[in-house]
Amino acid sequence: MNMGFYSAAASAYYQQQRLNVIGNNAANINTVAYKAKNPTFSSLLYSNFNGVDGPLARGSGARMEKADTDFAEGTLQETMNPLDYALEGDGFFALRDMQTGEVSYTRAGNFQLAQMGNGQYFVTDHSGHRYVLDQLGQPIMAERDENGVIDKTLKLPVGVFTFRQKNNMQHLGDNRFLPVEKNGQPIAAENATVLQGYLEGSNTDITKEFTKVIEAQRAFSYALTMVRTSDEVETTINGLRG
């Protein structure tokens, strides 16, 4: 097989994957507390052969190995909504799924109140499907005043957690993250400040994303040119054999 054809085809495929990641970042420019992803590439198999000037390595191209999450803090935006919360510093809010009990973590603090079957109101995420947990890992119940009216202005005792290692956390839907074994157990985020009436914006830098689009498009174009050239070379060789 023509290695040049294979390398070029692989490069075109992985540049398309890179564009998919960039497009997803750009599409979430207005998503609360969205964390952008950065594609990382690694070399494919190399083979050694003897050249005129000594041993040489012949590569098979590169592939997109993974898309690392950039956990840098986004811009804080004041909303004046007492159920909106933002974190300044390192940390996550904890959410428990009402159906499965799974605990996931997020930076998105656009909370709401949901009434359960027992008549009590609990604090949930924006979808209403997950409890917001306090520092002890328990769902937060909305407090009432002496007249039985829920006071939304009271600051909620939301828990803030972090991990000693955040690399490779599983990215779930609704801007949530699930820790894997290497992340360890959640610990209290001592350096985080909880701000009521604020939301964290996306940390996507649209200027950088457009630059990445241009780079990926050029690389994709070069790869397709290599595919066509390799195909022409093979066609010429096959014609000579005939």
PDB file of C-alpha atoms in Angstrom:
ATOM      1  CA  MET A   1       0.000   0.000   0.000  1.00  0.00           C
ATOM      2  CA  ASN A   2       1.173   3.529  -0.778  1.00  0.00           C
ATOM      3  CA  MET A   3       2.088   4.899   2.658  1.00  0.00           C
ATOM      4  CA  GLY A   4       1.753   8.470   1.431  1.00  0.00           C
ATOM      5  CA  PHE A   5      -1.871   7.809   0.453  1.00  0.00           C
ATOM      6  CA  TYR A   6      -2.620   6.239   3.844  1.00  0.00           C
ATOM      7  CA  SER A   7      -0.960   9.051   5.822  1.00  0.00           C
ATOM      8  CA  ALA A   8      -2.786  11.744   3.864  1.00  0.00           C
ATOM      9  CA  ALA A   9      -6.156  10.025   4.205  1.00  0.00           C
ATOM     10  CA  ALA A  10      -5.632   9.608   7.963  1.00  0.00           C
ATOM     11  CA  SER A  11      -4.621  13.263   8.275  1.00  0.00           C
ATOM     12  CA  ALA A  12      -7.774  14.434   6.447  1.00  0.00           C
ATOM     13  CA  TYR A  13      -9.967  12.275   8.696  1.00  0.00           C
ATOM     14  CA  TYR A  14      -8.444  13.544  11.936  1.00  0.00           C
ATOM     15  CA  GLN A  15      -8.496  17.169  10.790  1.00  0.00           C
ATOM     16  CA  GLN A  16     -12.225  16.723  10.279  1.00  0.00           C
ATOM     17  CA  GLN A  17     -12.480  15.475  13.861  1.00  0.00           C
ATOM     18  CA  ARG A  18     -10.520  18.516  14.976  1.00  0.00           C
ATOM     19  CA  LEU A  19     -12.987  20.771  13.159  1.00  0.00           C
ATOM     20  CA  ASN A  20     -15.849  18.997  14.948  1.00  0.00           C
ATOM     21  CA  VAL A  21     -14.311  19.844  18.336  1.00  0.00           C
ATOM     22  CA  ILE A  22     -13.713  23.464  17.311  1.00  0.00           C
ATOM     23  CA  GLY A  23     -17.269  23.756  16.016  1.00  0.00           C
ATOM     24  CA  ASN A  24     -18.642  22.429  19.305  1.00  0.00           C
ATOM     25  CA  ASN A  25     -16.610  25.005  21.239  1.00  0.00           C
ATOM     26  CA  ALA A  26     -17.912  27.826  19.048  1.00  0.00           C
ATOM     27  CA  ALA A  27     -21.509  26.589  19.333  1.00  0.00           C
ATOM     28  CA  ASN A  28     -21.270  26.786  23.147  1.00  0.00           C
ATOM     29  CA  ILE A  29     -19.924  30.344  23.295  1.00  0.00           C
ATOM     30  CA  ASN A  30     -23.061  31.395  25.226  1.00  0.00           C
ATOM     31  CA  THR A  31     -23.470  28.227  27.324  1.00  0.00           C
ATOM     32  CA  VAL A  32     -23.249  28.828  31.077  1.00  0.00           C
ATOM     33  CA  ALA A  33     -19.843  27.735  32.447  1.00  0.00           C
ATOM     34  CA  TYR A  34     -18.992  25.735  29.334  1.00  0.00           C
ATOM     35  CA  LYS A  35     -15.411  24.436  29.294  1.00  0.00           C
ATOM     36  CA  ALA A  36     -13.736  24.405  25.899  1.00  0.00           C
ATOM     37  CA  LYS A  37     -11.924  21.354  24.587  1.00  0.00           C
ATOM     38  CA  ASN A  38      -8.467  21.345  23.023  1.00  0.00           C
ATOM     39  CA  PRO A  39      -7.653  18.552  20.540  1.00  0.00           C
ATOM     40  CA  THR A  40      -4.297  16.843  21.090  1.00  0.00           C
ATOM     41  CA  PHE A  41      -2.484  14.852  18.411  1.00  0.00           C
ATOM     42  CA  SER A  42       0.008  12.014  18.573  1.00  0.00           C
ATOM     43  CA  SER A  43       2.150  10.307  15.942  1.00  0.00           C
ATOM     44  CA  LEU A  44       1.062   7.062  14.358  1.00  0.00           C
ATOM     45  CA  LEU A  45       3.367   4.090  13.862  1.00  0.00           C
ATOM     46  CA  TYR A  46       6.904   4.828  12.696  1.00  0.00           C
ATOM     47  CA  SER A  47       9.109   2.382  10.826  1.00  0.00           C
ATOM     48  CA  ASN A  48      12.887   2.507  10.510  1.00  0.00           C
ATOM     49  CA  PHE A  49      14.809   1.961   7.285  1.00  0.00           C
ATOM     50  CA  ASN A  50      18.360   2.460   6.091  1.00  0.00           C
ATOM     51  CA  GLY A  51      18.943   5.660   4.156  1.00  0.00           C
ATOM     52  CA  VAL A  52      21.978   6.975   2.301  1.00  0.00           C
ATOM     53  CA  ASP A  53      23.098   8.946   5.354  1.00  0.00           C
ATOM     54  CA  GLY A  54      22.148   6.312   7.924  1.00  0.00           C
ATOM     55  CA  PRO A  55      19.001   5.052   9.675  1.00  0.00           C
ATOM     56  CA  LEU A  56      15.819   7.058   9.027  1.00  0.00           C
ATOM     57  CA  ALA A  57      12.343   6.971  10.527  1.00  0.00           C
ATOM     58  CA  ARG A  58       9.354   6.913   8.228  1.00  0.00           C
ATOM     59  CA  GLY A  59       6.099   8.007   9.854  1.00  0.00           C
ATOM     60  CA  SER A  60       2.514   7.003   9.127  1.00  0.00           C
ATOM     61  CA  GLY A  61       1.004  10.384   9.958  1.00  0.00           C
ATOM     62  CA  ALA A  62      -0.724  11.626  13.099  1.00  0.00           C
ATOM     63  CA  ARG A  63      -4.076  11.109  14.759  1.00  0.00           C
ATOM     64  CA  MET A  64      -6.221  13.090  17.169  1.00  0.00           C
ATOM     65  CA  GLU A  65      -5.687  11.206  20.397  1.00  0.00           C
ATOM     66  CA  LYS A  66      -8.165  13.044  22.616  1.00  0.00           C
ATOM     67  CA  ALA A  67      -9.734  16.398  23.356  1.00  0.00           C
ATOM     68  CA  ASP A  68      -8.528  17.753  26.708  1.00  0.00           C
ATOM     69  CA  THR A  69     -10.872  19.979  28.702  1.00  0.00           C
ATOM     70  CA  ASP A  70      -9.717  23.492  29.504  1.00  0.00           C
ATOM     71  CA  PHE A  71     -10.897  24.146  33.069  1.00  0.00           C
ATOM     72  CA  ALA A  72      -9.868  27.811  33.027  1.00  0.00           C
ATOM     73  CA  GLU A  73     -12.414  30.093  34.662  1.00  0.00           C
ATOM     74  CA  GLY A  74     -14.875  31.916  32.403  1.00  0.00           C
ATOM     75  CA  THR A  75     -15.986  35.537  32.772  1.00  0.00           C
ATOM     76  CA  LEU A  76     -18.395  36.185  35.653  1.00  0.00           C
ATOM     77  CA  GLN A  77     -21.683  37.840  34.696  1.00  0.00           C
ATOM     78  CA  GLU A  78     -24.012  39.484  37.207  1.00  0.00           C
ATOM     79  CA  THR A  79     -27.649  38.404  36.752  1.00  0.00           C
ATOM     80  CA  MET A  80     -29.308  39.634  39.980  1.00  0.00           C
ATOM     81  CA  ASN A  81     -31.174  36.297  40.068  1.00  0.00           C
ATOM     82  CA  PRO A  82     -30.875  34.904  43.628  1.00  0.00           C
ATOM     83  CA  LEU A  83     -30.941  31.322  42.296  1.00  0.00           C
ATOM     84  CA  ASP A  84     -27.899  31.909  40.090  1.00  0.00           C
ATOM     85  CA  TYR A  85     -24.522  30.938  41.545  1.00  0.00           C
ATOM     86  CA  ALA A  86     -20.976  31.179  40.236  1.00  0.00           C
ATOM     87  CA  LEU A  87     -17.632  29.955  41.493  1.00  0.00           C
ATOM     88  CA  GLU A  88     -14.608  32.174  41.664  1.00  0.00           C
ATOM     89  CA  GLY A  89     -11.598  29.912  41.795  1.00  0.00           C
ATOM     90  CA  ASP A  90     -11.184  26.152  41.539  1.00  0.00           C
ATOM     91  CA  GLY A  91     -14.147  23.880  42.227  1.00  0.00           C
ATOM     92  CA  PHE A  92     -17.423  22.289  41.121  1.00  0.00           C
ATOM     93  CA  PHE A  93     -21.024  22.119  42.253  1.00  0.00           C
ATOM     94  CA  ALA A  94     -22.250  18.568  42.922  1.00  0.00           C
ATOM     95  CA  LEU A  95     -25.441  17.180  41.361  1.00  0.00           C
ATOM     96  CA  ARG A  96     -27.273  13.942  42.151  1.00  0.00           C
ATOM     97  CA  ASP A  97     -29.490  12.357  39.508  1.00  0.00           C
ATOM     98  CA  MET A  98     -32.995  11.820  40.889  1.00  0.00           C
ATOM     99  CA  GLN A  99     -33.453   8.530  39.026  1.00  0.00           C
ATOM    100  CA  THR A 100     -30.060   6.810  39.162  1.00  0.00           C
ATOM    101  CA  GLY A 101     -28.403   8.506  42.136  1.00  0.00           C
ATOM    102  CA  GLU A 102     -25.310   9.221  40.037  1.00  0.00           C
ATOM    103  CA  VAL A 103     -23.296  12.199  41.317  1.00  0.00           C
ATOM    104  CA  SER A 104     -21.762  14.444  38.674  1.00  0.00           C
ATOM    105  CA  TYR A 105     -20.046  17.818  38.865  1.00  0.00           C
ATOM    106  CA  THR A 106     -20.548  21.113  37.074  1.00  0.00           C
ATOM    107  CA  ARG A 107     -19.555  24.781  37.084  1.00  0.00           C
ATOM    108  CA  ALA A 108     -23.004  25.817  35.848  1.00  0.00           C
ATOM    109  CA  GLY A 109     -24.904  27.406  38.728  1.00  0.00           C
ATOM    110  CA  ASN A 110     -28.184  28.340  37.017  1.00  0.00           C
ATOM    111  CA  PHE A 111     -30.295  26.577  39.616  1.00  0.00           C
ATOM    112  CA  GLN A 112     -34.047  26.421  40.153  1.00  0.00           C
ATOM    113  CA  LEU A 113     -36.571  25.158  42.679  1.00  0.00           C
ATOM    114  CA  ALA A 114     -38.568  21.981  42.042  1.00  0.00           C
ATOM    115  CA  GLN A 115     -41.485  20.672  44.116  1.00  0.00           C
ATOM    116  CA  MET A 116     -41.293  16.993  44.986  1.00  0.00           C
ATOM    117  CA  GLY A 117     -44.136  14.607  45.761  1.00  0.00           C
ATOM    118  CA  ASN A 118     -43.937  15.358  49.480  1.00  0.00           C
ATOM    119  CA  GLY A 119     -44.688  19.035  48.860  1.00  0.00           C
ATOM    120  CA  GLN A 120     -41.168  20.129  49.726  1.00  0.00           C
ATOM    121  CA  TYR A 121     -39.124  22.316  47.386  1.00  0.00           C
ATOM    122  CA  PHE A 122     -35.578  21.271  46.562  1.00  0.00           C
ATOM    123  CA  VAL A 123     -32.823  23.080  44.709  1.00  0.00           C
ATOM    124  CA  THR A 124     -32.100  21.449  41.339  1.00  0.00           C
ATOM    125  CA  ASP A 125     -29.991  22.124  38.262  1.00  0.00           C
ATOM    126  CA  HIS A 126     -31.462  24.004  35.296  1.00  0.00           C
ATOM    127  CA  SER A 127     -33.057  20.827  33.904  1.00  0.00           C
ATOM    128  CA  GLY A 128     -34.858  19.994  37.154  1.00  0.00           C
ATOM    129  CA  HIS A 129     -33.605  16.388  36.993  1.00  0.00           C
ATOM    130  CA  ARG A 130     -30.749  16.598  39.492  1.00  0.00           C
ATOM    131  CA  TYR A 131     -30.512  17.698  43.120  1.00  0.00           C
ATOM    132  CA  VAL A 132     -27.904  20.284  44.052  1.00  0.00           C
ATOM    133  CA  LEU A 133     -25.916  18.932  47.008  1.00  0.00           C
ATOM    134  CA  ASP A 134     -24.543  20.660  50.087  1.00  0.00           C
ATOM    135  CA  GLN A 135     -21.055  20.126  51.487  1.00  0.00           C
ATOM    136  CA  LEU A 136     -22.215  16.918  53.209  1.00  0.00           C
ATOM    137  CA  GLY A 137     -23.514  15.488  49.953  1.00  0.00           C
ATOM    138  CA  GLN A 138     -27.192  15.959  50.827  1.00  0.00           C
ATOM    139  CA  PRO A 139     -29.899  17.580  48.641  1.00  0.00           C
ATOM    140  CA  ILE A 140     -30.617  21.207  49.555  1.00  0.00           C
ATOM    141  CA  MET A 141     -34.163  21.978  50.652  1.00  0.00           C
ATOM    142  CA  ALA A 142     -35.552  25.485  50.151  1.00  0.00           C
ATOM    143  CA  GLU A 143     -36.100  27.322  53.431  1.00  0.00           C
ATOM    144  CA  ARG A 144     -39.366  29.018  54.346  1.00  0.00           C
ATOM    145  CA  ASP A 145     -40.028  32.045  56.524  1.00  0.00           C
ATOM    146  CA  GLU A 146     -42.440  32.215  59.446  1.00  0.00           C
ATOM    147  CA  ASN A 147     -45.355  32.568  57.022  1.00  0.00           C
ATOM    148  CA  GLY A 148     -44.386  29.457  55.089  1.00  0.00           C
ATOM    149  CA  VAL A 149     -43.175  31.443  52.079  1.00  0.00           C
ATOM    150  CA  ILE A 150     -39.963  30.356  50.362  1.00  0.00           C
ATOM    151  CA  ASP A 151     -37.337  33.084  50.558  1.00  0.00           C
ATOM    152  CA  LYS A 152     -35.297  32.801  47.368  1.00  0.00           C
ATOM    153  CA  THR A 153     -32.969  35.580  48.466  1.00  0.00           C
ATOM    154  CA  LEU A 154     -31.386  33.452  51.197  1.00  0.00           C
ATOM    155  CA  LYS A 155     -27.945  32.232  50.243  1.00  0.00           C
ATOM    156  CA  LEU A 156     -28.069  28.481  49.668  1.00  0.00           C
ATOM    157  CA  PRO A 157     -25.555  26.214  51.432  1.00  0.00           C
ATOM    158  CA  VAL A 158     -24.268  24.788  48.136  1.00  0.00           C
ATOM    159  CA  GLY A 159     -21.337  22.437  48.399  1.00  0.00           C
ATOM    160  CA  VAL A 160     -18.162  23.106  46.451  1.00  0.00           C
ATOM    161  CA  PHE A 161     -15.849  20.227  45.598  1.00  0.00           C
ATOM    162  CA  THR A 162     -12.676  19.674  43.641  1.00  0.00           C
ATOM    163  CA  PHE A 163     -10.261  16.892  42.718  1.00  0.00           C
ATOM    164  CA  ARG A 164      -6.510  16.666  43.103  1.00  0.00           C
ATOM    165  CA  GLN A 165      -6.321  15.565  39.478  1.00  0.00           C
ATOM    166  CA  LYS A 166      -8.907  16.813  36.938  1.00  0.00           C
ATOM    167  CA  ASN A 167      -7.388  15.397  33.745  1.00  0.00           C
ATOM    168  CA  ASN A 168      -9.509  12.886  31.812  1.00  0.00           C
ATOM    169  CA  MET A 169     -12.745  13.580  33.683  1.00  0.00           C
ATOM    170  CA  GLN A 170     -15.596  12.171  31.618  1.00  0.00           C
ATOM    171  CA  HIS A 171     -17.568  14.940  29.893  1.00  0.00           C
ATOM    172  CA  LEU A 172     -21.302  14.213  30.151  1.00  0.00           C
ATOM    173  CA  GLY A 173     -24.265  16.041  28.661  1.00  0.00           C
ATOM    174  CA  ASP A 174     -25.656  19.262  30.167  1.00  0.00           C
ATOM    175  CA  ASN A 175     -22.131  20.528  30.827  1.00  0.00           C
ATOM    176  CA  ARG A 176     -21.449  17.976  33.568  1.00  0.00           C
ATOM    177  CA  PHE A 177     -18.350  15.978  34.444  1.00  0.00           C
ATOM    178  CA  LEU A 178     -17.961  12.535  35.954  1.00  0.00           C
ATOM    179  CA  PRO A 179     -14.712  11.667  37.752  1.00  0.00           C
ATOM    180  CA  VAL A 180     -12.818   8.529  36.780  1.00  0.00           C
ATOM    181  CA  GLU A 181     -10.558   6.409  38.962  1.00  0.00           C
ATOM    182  CA  LYS A 182      -7.424   8.511  38.394  1.00  0.00           C
ATOM    183  CA  ASN A 183      -9.236  11.662  39.602  1.00  0.00           C
ATOM    184  CA  GLY A 184      -9.642  10.245  43.094  1.00  0.00           C
ATOM    185  CA  GLN A 185     -12.338  11.163  45.597  1.00  0.00           C
ATOM    186  CA  PRO A 186     -13.920  14.648  45.739  1.00  0.00           C
ATOM    187  CA  ILE A 187     -12.552  16.990  48.389  1.00  0.00           C
ATOM    188  CA  ALA A 188     -13.716  20.345  49.701  1.00  0.00           C
ATOM    189  CA  ALA A 189     -12.636  23.238  47.467  1.00  0.00           C
ATOM    190  CA  GLU A 190     -11.122  25.535  50.058  1.00  0.00           C
ATOM    191  CA  ASN A 191      -9.946  28.191  47.604  1.00  0.00           C
ATOM    192  CA  ALA A 192     -13.289  28.720  45.858  1.00  0.00           C
ATOM    193  CA  THR A 193     -15.648  31.639  46.530  1.00  0.00           C
ATOM    194  CA  VAL A 194     -19.387  31.194  45.938  1.00  0.00           C
ATOM    195  CA  LEU A 195     -21.079  34.256  44.419  1.00  0.00           C
ATOM    196  CA  GLN A 196     -24.860  34.595  44.519  1.00  0.00           C
ATOM    197  CA  GLY A 197     -26.581  36.447  41.678  1.00  0.00           C
ATOM    198  CA  TYR A 198     -23.791  35.656  39.204  1.00  0.00           C
ATOM    199  CA  LEU A 199     -23.200  33.100  36.457  1.00  0.00           C
ATOM    200  CA  GLU A 200     -19.932  31.990  34.934  1.00  0.00           C
ATOM    201  CA  GLY A 201     -19.727  32.388  31.173  1.00  0.00           C
ATOM    202  CA  SER A 202     -18.138  30.042  28.664  1.00  0.00           C
ATOM    203  CA  ASN A 203     -14.340  30.089  28.571  1.00  0.00           C
ATOM    204  CA  THR A 204     -14.333  29.650  24.782  1.00  0.00           C
ATOM    205  CA  ASP A 205     -12.109  32.242  23.110  1.00  0.00           C
ATOM    206  CA  ILE A 206     -13.830  32.765  19.769  1.00  0.00           C
ATOM    207  CA  THR A 207     -10.762  34.466  18.269  1.00  0.00           C
ATOM    208  CA  LYS A 208      -8.579  31.439  19.016  1.00  0.00           C
ATOM    209  CA  GLU A 209     -11.260  29.099  17.686  1.00  0.00           C
ATOM    210  CA  PHE A 210     -11.413  30.941  14.351  1.00  0.00           C
ATOM    211  CA  THR A 211      -7.621  30.723  14.123  1.00  0.00           C
ATOM    212  CA  LYS A 212      -7.821  26.974  14.743  1.00  0.00           C
ATOM    213  CA  VAL A 213     -10.471  26.665  12.023  1.00  0.00           C
ATOM    214  CA  ILE A 214      -8.130  28.260   9.468  1.00  0.00           C
ATOM    215  CA  GLU A 215      -5.259  25.970  10.544  1.00  0.00           C
ATOM    216  CA  ALA A 216      -7.442  22.853  10.348  1.00  0.00           C
ATOM    217  CA  GLN A 217      -8.910  23.811   6.967  1.00  0.00           C
ATOM    218  CA  ARG A 218      -5.445  24.349   5.480  1.00  0.00           C
ATOM    219  CA  ALA A 219      -4.179  21.053   6.881  1.00  0.00           C
ATOM    220  CA  PHE A 220      -7.290  19.308   5.517  1.00  0.00           C
ATOM    221  CA  SER A 221      -6.726  20.877   2.086  1.00  0.00           C
ATOM    222  CA  TYR A 222      -3.051  19.830   2.044  1.00  0.00           C
ATOM    223  CA  ALA A 223      -4.018  16.284   3.037  1.00  0.00           C
ATOM    224  CA  LEU A 224      -6.529  16.007   0.186  1.00  0.00           C
ATOM    225  CA  THR A 225      -3.901  17.291  -2.243  1.00  0.00           C
ATOM    226  CA  MET A 226      -1.561  14.533  -1.035  1.00  0.00           C
ATOM    227  CA  VAL A 227      -4.336  11.956  -1.525  1.00  0.00           C
ATOM    228  CA  ARG A 228      -4.866  13.081  -5.126  1.00  0.00           C
ATOM    229  CA  THR A 229      -1.126  13.138  -5.835  1.00  0.00           C
ATOM    230  CA  SER A 230      -0.632   9.647  -4.376  1.00  0.00           C
ATOM    231  CA  ASP A 231      -3.536   8.368  -6.449  1.00  0.00           C
ATOM    232  CA  GLU A 232      -2.043   9.867  -9.608  1.00  0.00           C
ATOM    233  CA  VAL A 233       1.325   8.259  -8.829  1.00  0.00           C
ATOM    234  CA  GLU A 234      -0.311   4.860  -8.355  1.00  0.00           C
ATOM    235  CA  THR A 235      -2.269   5.275 -11.588  1.00  0.00           C
ATOM    236  CA  THR A 236       0.909   6.157 -13.490  1.00  0.00           C
ATOM    237  CA  ILE A 237       2.811   3.166 -12.052  1.00  0.00           C
ATOM    238  CA  ASN A 238      -0.027   0.790 -12.890  1.00  0.00           C
ATOM    239  CA  GLY A 239      -0.079   2.182 -16.423  1.00  0.00           C
ATOM    240  CA  LEU A 240       3.631   1.524 -16.847  1.00  0.00           C
ATOM    241  CA  ARG A 241       3.195  -2.046 -15.651  1.00  0.00           C
ATOM    242  CA  GLY A 242       0.602  -2.619 -18.318  1.00  0.00           C
TER     243      GLY A 242
END
